[in-house]
Coordinates of C-alpha atoms in Angstrom, one line a residue:
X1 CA -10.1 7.0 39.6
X2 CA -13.8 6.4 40.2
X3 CA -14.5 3.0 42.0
X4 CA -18.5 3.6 41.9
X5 CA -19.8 0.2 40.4
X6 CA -21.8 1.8 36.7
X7 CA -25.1 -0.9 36.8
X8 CA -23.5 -3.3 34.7
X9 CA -20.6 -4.2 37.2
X10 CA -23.6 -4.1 39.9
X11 CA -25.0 -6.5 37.8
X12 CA -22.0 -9.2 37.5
X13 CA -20.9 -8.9 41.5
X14 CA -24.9 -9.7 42.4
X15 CA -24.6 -12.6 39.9
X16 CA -20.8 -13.3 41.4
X17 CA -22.8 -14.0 44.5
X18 CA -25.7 -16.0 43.3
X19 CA -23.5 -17.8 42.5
X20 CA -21.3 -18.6 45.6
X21 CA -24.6 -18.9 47.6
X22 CA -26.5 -21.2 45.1
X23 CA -23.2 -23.7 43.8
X24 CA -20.2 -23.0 46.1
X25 CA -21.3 -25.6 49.1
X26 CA -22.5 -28.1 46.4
X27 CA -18.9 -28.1 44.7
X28 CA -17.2 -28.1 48.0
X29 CA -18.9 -30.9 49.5
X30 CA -18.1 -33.0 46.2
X31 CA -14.3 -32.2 46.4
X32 CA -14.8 -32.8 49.9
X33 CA -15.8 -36.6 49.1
X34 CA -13.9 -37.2 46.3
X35 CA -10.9 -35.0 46.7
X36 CA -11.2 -33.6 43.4
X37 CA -13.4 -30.9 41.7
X38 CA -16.9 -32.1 40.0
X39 CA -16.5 -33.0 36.1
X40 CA -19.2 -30.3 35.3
X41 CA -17.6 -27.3 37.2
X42 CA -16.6 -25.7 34.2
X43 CA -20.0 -26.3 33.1
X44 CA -21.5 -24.6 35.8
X45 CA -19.3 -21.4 35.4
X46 CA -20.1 -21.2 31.6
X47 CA -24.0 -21.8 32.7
X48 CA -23.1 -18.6 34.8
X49 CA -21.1 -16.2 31.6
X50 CA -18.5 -16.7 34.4
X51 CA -16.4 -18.2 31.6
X52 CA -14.3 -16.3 28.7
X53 CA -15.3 -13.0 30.6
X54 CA -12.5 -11.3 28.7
X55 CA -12.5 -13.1 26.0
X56 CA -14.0 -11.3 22.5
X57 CA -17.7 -13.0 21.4
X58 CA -16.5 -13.6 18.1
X59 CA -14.2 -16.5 19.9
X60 CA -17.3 -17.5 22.3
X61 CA -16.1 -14.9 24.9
X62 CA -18.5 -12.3 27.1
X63 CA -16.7 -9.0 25.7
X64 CA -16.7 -7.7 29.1
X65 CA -13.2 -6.6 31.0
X66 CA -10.9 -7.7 33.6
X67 CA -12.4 -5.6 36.3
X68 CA -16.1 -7.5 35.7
X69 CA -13.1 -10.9 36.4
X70 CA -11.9 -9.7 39.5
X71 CA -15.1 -9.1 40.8
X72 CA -16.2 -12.3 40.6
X73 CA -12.6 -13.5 42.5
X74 CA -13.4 -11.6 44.8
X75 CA -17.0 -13.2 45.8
X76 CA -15.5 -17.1 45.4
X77 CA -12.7 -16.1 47.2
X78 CA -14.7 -15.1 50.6
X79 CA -16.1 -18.8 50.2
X80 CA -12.8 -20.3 50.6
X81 CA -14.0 -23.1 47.7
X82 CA -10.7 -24.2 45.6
X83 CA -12.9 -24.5 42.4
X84 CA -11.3 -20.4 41.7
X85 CA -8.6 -22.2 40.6
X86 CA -9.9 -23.5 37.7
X87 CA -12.1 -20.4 36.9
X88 CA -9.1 -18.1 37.0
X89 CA -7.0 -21.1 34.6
X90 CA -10.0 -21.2 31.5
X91 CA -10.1 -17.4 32.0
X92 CA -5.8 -16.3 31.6
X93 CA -5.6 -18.9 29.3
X94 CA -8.3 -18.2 27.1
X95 CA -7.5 -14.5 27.4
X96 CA -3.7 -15.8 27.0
X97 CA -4.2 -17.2 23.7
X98 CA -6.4 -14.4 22.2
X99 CA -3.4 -11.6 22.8
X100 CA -0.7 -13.8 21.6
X101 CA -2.6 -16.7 19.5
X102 CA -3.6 -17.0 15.4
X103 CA -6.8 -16.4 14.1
X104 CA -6.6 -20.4 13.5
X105 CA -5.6 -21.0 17.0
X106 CA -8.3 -18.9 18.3
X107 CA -11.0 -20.5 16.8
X108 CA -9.6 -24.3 17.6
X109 CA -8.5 -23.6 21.1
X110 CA -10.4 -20.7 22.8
X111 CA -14.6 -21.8 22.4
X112 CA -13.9 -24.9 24.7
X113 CA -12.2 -22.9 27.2
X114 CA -15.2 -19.8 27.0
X115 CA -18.1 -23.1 27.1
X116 CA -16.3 -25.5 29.6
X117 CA -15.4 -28.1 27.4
X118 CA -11.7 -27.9 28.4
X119 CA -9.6 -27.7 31.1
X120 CA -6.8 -25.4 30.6
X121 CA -3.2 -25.4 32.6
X122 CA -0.1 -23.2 32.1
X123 CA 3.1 -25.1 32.6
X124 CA 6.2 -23.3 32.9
X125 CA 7.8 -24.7 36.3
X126 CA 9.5 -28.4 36.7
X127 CA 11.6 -30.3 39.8
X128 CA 14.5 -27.8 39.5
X129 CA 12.8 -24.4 38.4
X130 CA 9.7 -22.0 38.7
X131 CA 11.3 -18.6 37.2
X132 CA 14.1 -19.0 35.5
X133 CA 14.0 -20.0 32.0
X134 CA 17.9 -20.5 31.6
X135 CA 17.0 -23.9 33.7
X136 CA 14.3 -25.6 32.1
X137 CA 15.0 -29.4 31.0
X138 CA 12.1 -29.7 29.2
X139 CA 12.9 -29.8 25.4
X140 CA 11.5 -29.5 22.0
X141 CA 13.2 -30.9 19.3
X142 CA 12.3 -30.4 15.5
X143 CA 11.1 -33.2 13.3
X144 CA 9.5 -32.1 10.3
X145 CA 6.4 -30.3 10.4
X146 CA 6.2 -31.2 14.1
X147 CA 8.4 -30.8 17.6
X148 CA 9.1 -33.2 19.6
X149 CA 9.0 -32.7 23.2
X150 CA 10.4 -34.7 26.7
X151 CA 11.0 -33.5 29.9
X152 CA 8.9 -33.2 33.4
X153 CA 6.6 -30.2 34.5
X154 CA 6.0 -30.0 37.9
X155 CA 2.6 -28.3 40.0
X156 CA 0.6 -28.2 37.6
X157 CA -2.7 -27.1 37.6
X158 CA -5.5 -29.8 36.1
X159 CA -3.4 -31.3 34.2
X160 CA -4.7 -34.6 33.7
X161 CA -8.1 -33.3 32.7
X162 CA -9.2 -32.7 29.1
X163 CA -8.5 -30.2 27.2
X164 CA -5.4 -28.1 26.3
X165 CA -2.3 -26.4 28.1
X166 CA 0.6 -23.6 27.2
X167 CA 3.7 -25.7 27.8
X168 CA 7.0 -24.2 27.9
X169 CA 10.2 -25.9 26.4
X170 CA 13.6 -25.1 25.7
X171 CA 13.8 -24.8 21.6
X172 CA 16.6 -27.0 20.0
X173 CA 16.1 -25.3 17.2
X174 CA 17.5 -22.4 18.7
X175 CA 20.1 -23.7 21.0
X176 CA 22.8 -21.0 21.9
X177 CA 19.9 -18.1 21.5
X178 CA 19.7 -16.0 24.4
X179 CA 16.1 -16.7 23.7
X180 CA 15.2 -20.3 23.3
X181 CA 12.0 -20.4 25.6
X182 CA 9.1 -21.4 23.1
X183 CA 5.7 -21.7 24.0
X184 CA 3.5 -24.3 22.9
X185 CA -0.4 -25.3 23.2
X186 CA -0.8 -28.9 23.5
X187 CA -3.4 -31.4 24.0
X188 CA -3.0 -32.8 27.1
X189 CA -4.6 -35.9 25.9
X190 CA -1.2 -36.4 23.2
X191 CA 0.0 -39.9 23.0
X192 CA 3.4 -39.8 25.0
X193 CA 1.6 -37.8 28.5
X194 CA 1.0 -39.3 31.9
X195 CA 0.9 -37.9 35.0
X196 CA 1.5 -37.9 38.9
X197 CA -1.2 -38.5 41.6
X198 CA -2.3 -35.2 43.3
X199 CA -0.1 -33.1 44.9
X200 CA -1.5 -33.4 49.1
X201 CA -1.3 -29.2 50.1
X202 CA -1.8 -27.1 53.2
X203 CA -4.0 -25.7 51.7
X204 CA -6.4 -24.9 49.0
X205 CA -7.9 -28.3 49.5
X206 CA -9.0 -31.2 46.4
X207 CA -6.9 -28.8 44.2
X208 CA -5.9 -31.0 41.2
X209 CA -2.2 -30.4 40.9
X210 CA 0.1 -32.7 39.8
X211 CA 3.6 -33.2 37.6
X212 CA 3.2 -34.2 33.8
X213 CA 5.4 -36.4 31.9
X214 CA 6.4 -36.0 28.4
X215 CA 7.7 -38.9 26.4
X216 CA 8.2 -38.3 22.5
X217 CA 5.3 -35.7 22.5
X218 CA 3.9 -34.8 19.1
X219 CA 3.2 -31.4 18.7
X220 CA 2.7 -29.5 15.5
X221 CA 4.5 -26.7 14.8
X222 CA 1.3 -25.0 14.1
X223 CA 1.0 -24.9 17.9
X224 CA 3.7 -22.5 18.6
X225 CA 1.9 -19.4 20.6
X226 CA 3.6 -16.3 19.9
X227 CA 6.8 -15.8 18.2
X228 CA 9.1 -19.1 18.7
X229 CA 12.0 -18.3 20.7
X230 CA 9.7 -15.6 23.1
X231 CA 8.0 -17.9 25.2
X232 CA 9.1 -16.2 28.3
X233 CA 7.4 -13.1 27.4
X234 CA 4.4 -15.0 27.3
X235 CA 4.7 -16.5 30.8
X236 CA 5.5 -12.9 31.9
X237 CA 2.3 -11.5 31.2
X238 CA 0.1 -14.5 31.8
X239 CA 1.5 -14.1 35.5
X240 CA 0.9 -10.5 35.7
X241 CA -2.3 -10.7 35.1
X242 CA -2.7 -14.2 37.1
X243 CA -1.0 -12.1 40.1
X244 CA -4.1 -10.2 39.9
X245 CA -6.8 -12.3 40.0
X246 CA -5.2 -14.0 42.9
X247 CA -4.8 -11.3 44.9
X248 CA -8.3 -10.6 44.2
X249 CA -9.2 -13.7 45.5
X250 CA -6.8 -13.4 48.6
X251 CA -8.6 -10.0 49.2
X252 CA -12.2 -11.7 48.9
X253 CA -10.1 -14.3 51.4
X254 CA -9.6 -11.6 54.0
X255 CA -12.9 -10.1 53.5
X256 CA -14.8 -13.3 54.4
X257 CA -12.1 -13.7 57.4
X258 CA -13.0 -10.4 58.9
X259 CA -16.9 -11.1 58.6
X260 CA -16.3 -14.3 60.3
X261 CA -14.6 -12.3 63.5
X262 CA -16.7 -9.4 63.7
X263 CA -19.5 -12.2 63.4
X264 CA -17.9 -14.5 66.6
X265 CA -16.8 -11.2 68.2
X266 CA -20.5 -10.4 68.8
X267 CA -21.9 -13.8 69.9
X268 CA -18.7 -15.0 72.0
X269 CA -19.5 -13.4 75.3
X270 CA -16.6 -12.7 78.1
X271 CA -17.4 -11.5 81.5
X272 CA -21.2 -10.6 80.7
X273 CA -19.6 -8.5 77.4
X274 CA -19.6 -9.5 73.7
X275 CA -15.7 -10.0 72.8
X276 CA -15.7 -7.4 70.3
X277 CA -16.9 -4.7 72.4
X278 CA -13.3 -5.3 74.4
X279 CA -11.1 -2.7 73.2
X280 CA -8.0 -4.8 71.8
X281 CA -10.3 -7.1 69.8
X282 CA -12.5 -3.6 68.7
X283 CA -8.9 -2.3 67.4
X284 CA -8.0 -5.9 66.0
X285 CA -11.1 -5.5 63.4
X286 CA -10.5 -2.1 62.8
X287 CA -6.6 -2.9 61.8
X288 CA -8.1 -5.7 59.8
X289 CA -10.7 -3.9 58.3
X290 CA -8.3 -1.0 57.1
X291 CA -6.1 -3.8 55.2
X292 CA -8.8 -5.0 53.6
X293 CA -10.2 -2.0 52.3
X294 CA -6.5 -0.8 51.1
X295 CA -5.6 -3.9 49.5
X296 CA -9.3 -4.1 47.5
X297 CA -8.6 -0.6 46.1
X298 CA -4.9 -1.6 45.3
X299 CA -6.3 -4.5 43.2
X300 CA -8.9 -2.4 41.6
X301 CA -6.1 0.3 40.3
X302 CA -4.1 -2.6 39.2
X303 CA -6.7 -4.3 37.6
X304 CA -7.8 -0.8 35.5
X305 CA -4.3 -0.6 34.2
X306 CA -4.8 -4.2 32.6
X307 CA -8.1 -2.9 31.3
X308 CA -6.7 0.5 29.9
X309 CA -4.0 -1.6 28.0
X310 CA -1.2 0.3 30.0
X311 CA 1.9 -1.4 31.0
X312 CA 0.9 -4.1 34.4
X313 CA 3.2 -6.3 34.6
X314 CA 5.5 -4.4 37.6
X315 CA 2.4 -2.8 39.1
X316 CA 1.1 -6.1 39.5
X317 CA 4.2 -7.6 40.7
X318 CA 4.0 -4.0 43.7
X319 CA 0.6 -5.3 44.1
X320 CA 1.6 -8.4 45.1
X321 CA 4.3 -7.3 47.5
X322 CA 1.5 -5.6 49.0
X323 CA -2.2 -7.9 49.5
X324 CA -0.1 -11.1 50.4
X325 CA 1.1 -10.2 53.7
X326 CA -1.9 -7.6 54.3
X327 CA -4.4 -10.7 53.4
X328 CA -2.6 -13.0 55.7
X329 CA -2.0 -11.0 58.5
X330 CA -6.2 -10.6 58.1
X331 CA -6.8 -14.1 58.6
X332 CA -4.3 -14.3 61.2
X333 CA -5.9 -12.1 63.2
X334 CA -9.2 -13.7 62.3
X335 CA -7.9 -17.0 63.7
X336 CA -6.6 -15.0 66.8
X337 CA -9.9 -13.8 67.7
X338 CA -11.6 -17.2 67.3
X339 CA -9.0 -18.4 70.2
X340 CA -8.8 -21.9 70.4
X341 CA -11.8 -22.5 68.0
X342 CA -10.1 -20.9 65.5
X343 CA -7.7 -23.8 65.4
X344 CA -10.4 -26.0 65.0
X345 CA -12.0 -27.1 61.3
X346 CA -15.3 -26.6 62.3
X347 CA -14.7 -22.9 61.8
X348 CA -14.0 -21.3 58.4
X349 CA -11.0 -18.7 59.3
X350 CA -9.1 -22.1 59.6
X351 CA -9.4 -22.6 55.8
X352 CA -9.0 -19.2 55.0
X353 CA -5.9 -19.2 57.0
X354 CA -4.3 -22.2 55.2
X355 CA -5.5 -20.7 51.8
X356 CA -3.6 -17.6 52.1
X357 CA -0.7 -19.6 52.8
X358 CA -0.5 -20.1 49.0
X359 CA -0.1 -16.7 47.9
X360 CA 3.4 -15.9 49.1
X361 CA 4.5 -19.0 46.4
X362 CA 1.9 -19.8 44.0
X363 CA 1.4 -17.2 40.9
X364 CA 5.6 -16.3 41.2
X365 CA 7.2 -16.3 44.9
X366 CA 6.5 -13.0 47.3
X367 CA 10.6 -12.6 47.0
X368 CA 10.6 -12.8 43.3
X369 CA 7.9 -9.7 43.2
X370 CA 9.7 -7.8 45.3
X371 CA 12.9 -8.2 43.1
X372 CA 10.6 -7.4 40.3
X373 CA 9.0 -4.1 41.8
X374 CA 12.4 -2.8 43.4
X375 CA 14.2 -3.2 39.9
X376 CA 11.9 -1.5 38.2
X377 CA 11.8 1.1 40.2
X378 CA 15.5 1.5 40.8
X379 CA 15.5 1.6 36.6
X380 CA 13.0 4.0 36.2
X381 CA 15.3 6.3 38.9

C-alpha cells in the first residue's frame, strides 16, 4: 500500500489544520463557559467541506472518501476539543443513510446533515444494554401507516438538538423473529421525546450526551432504514466504521501527547541537562513515538479497506484491539514525563489523558472487539 498523500489529500490535511488553528480554541472556550458546544458548530464544519465528506454531491455531500475523513480526525483529535464528536456523528450518519436509506430518504434526511442544519445521533444502547440486541426494551408497535415507539435510550450523543437520529427498537410486528431489531430515523423533535440533563464524564469535556425518552412516538413507517427486522446489521456497520474514525482521532490524541513531551522534555531542565536528553525519558519518546507511527498506519490500512468496499467490519474491530491501549499508554507516558505538572490542568496531556479514557468503552467496549476479532479469526481457521 502506498501512504504517499497524492495533492488532493495534501490539500484536505492543510485545510484539517486551518482549521484546528483558526476555530478549535474559539469552540473550546465556548463549551468551556457554557458546557455545551456552540449552536453554529455544525455550521462551521460545513463553512469548512468538513461536512458530508463521504457523502455523494447529488445528496449535498463532497464526493470525496473515508481516508480524506480520517484525516481530518486525526488533526481535531491532537487538539483535544470534544466538538469531533459531532463531526464524526453528521458524517456516519449521513454516510449511514446513503448505503442503507431510499432515494426519498436521501433527499429528506441527508442535505441537513452535509450543510449543518441537523444534528444527527445513533441510538442503539439503553440502561440495561449496549450490544446485544436480544435485550433492548425499546419497542415499536404498529398502528397503521405509522409505529409507535416507547422505551429509554441511554448515552446518547446530541440528542436533544435538532435534527434527526437512527433509533433502534424491538419490532412487535415481528415478535418471535430471531430478527426483530428494526431501525428507524426519527425526528428528534416528535411530539412524545424529552430528555435527561447531560451526562457529567471523565472526559471528553461539554460533550452533550444524555438519555432520551420515548412516550407514544409517531413514526411513519416510511422511516424504516433498511430492511425491517435487520436493524442490527445496520448498527454493525455504522460502528465499524465509527471504530475507525475514533481511533483516528485517539491516534491524532497520542500524536499531540507526544509533541507535548518532546516539547517539555526540552525546556524542563534537570541538573544543568534538558530532561529529554536523559536516557530513560530519550527511550520513553522513542517507545511513544513508535506506537504512534504503528497505530496511524494500522488506521490508514483499515480505513482503505472501507474505501475499496472490502469487508471492514472485523479489521476494524483488530484495529481497535490495537490503537486503544497503544494511544493510551502514549498519553500515559506523556503525563509521566510532565511529573507532577502533568497532573495539573494547566497542561494539555491531562486532557488528552482523560480523553483516551473513552476509547476502551465508547464506539463498542475494548472486550467486545476483541471477542469480535478472535471469532473471526478462529472461523476463518
Amino acid at each position: 500500500m502506498d501512504f504517499n498523500f497524492s495533492p488532493l489529500e495534501k490539500m484536505v490535511q492543510k485545510t484539517a489544520r486551518d482549521f484546528c488553528e483558526k476555530e478549535i480554541t474559539k469552540i473550546d472556550a465556548y463549551m468551556a463557559e457554557h458546557n455545551d458546544y456552540p449552536p453554529d458548530l455544525l455550521q462551521r464544519f460545513a463553512k469548512s467541506r468538513l461536512l458530508g465528506m463521504d457523502v455523494p454531491k447529488e445528496f449535498g455531500g463532497i464526493g470525496s472518501t473515508n481516508f480524506n475523513l480520517i484525516l481530518f480526525a486525526e488533526e481535531i483529535g491532537k487538539t483535544g476539543s470534544t466538538s469531533m464528536l459531532p463531526f464524526f456523528m453528521n458524517n456516519s450518519v449521513a454516510e449511514t443513510i446513503c448505503y442503507w436509506g431510499t432515494d426519498e430518504m436521501k433527499q429528506k434526511f441527508v442535505p441537513p446533515l452535509c450543510d449543518g442544519s441537523s444534528w444527527a445521533s445513533m441510538a442503539f444502547t439503553e440502561p440495561g444494554t449496549g450490544s446485544d440486541p436480544k435485550a433492548l426494551t425499546m419497542v415499536a408497535e404498529p398502528d397503521g401507516d405509522d409505529f409507535i415507539l416507547n422505551g429509554t435510550k441511554r448515552f446518547i450523543s446530541m440528542a436533544n438538538k435538532p435534527g434527526c437520529g437512527v433509533f433502534f427498537a424491538k419490532d412487535l410486528s415481528l415478535t418471535g423473529s430471531k430478527k426483530d431489531t428494526t431501525a428507524f430515523i426519527v425526528d428528534k423533535s416528535s411530539p412524545g421525546i424529552s430528555f435527561s440533563g447531560h451526562y457529567e464524564l471523565m472526559g471528553l469535556d461539554g460533550a452533550d450526551t444524555c438519555d432520551v425518552f420515548f412516550k407514544d412516538v409517531r413514526v411513519p413507517k416510511a422511516n424504516i432504514l433498511g430492511e425491517q427486522g435487520k436493524g442490527f446489521k445496520i448498527l454493525l456497520r455504522w460502528i465499524a466504521g465509527e471504530r475507525i474514525q475514533q481511533c483516528a482521532a485517539m491516534v491524532g490524541g497520542a500524536q499531540g501527547a507526544l509533541e507535548e513531551a518532546a516539547r517539555y522534555s526540552k525546556e524542563r531542565v534537570v541538573g544543568g541537562f534538558p530532561l529529554g536528553f536523559m536516557q530513560g525519558f530519550t527511550w520513553m519518546l522513542a517507545e511513544m513515538k513508535t506506537k504512534v507511527d504503528a497505530c496511524r498506519l494500522m488506521v490508514y490500512r483499515t480505513i482503505l479497506l472501507q474505501d475499496q468496499k472490502q469487508p471492514f467490519e472485523v479489521p476494524s474491530a483488530e484495529l481497535k484491539v490495537f490503537v486503544v491501549p497503544m494511544a493510551q499508554e502514549v498519553c500515559r507516558m506523556a503525563v509521566q514525563i510532565h511529573g507532577s505538572y502533568g497532573y495539573s490542568k494547566e497542561y494539555k496531556v491531562e486532557k488528552l489523558f482523560r480523553n483516551a479514557m473513552h476509547g476502551g468503552i465508547v464506539a463498542s467496549s475494548l472486550e467486545i472487539n476483541k471477542t469480535i476479532a478472535g471469532m473471526a479469526y478462529l472461523a476463518g481457521r
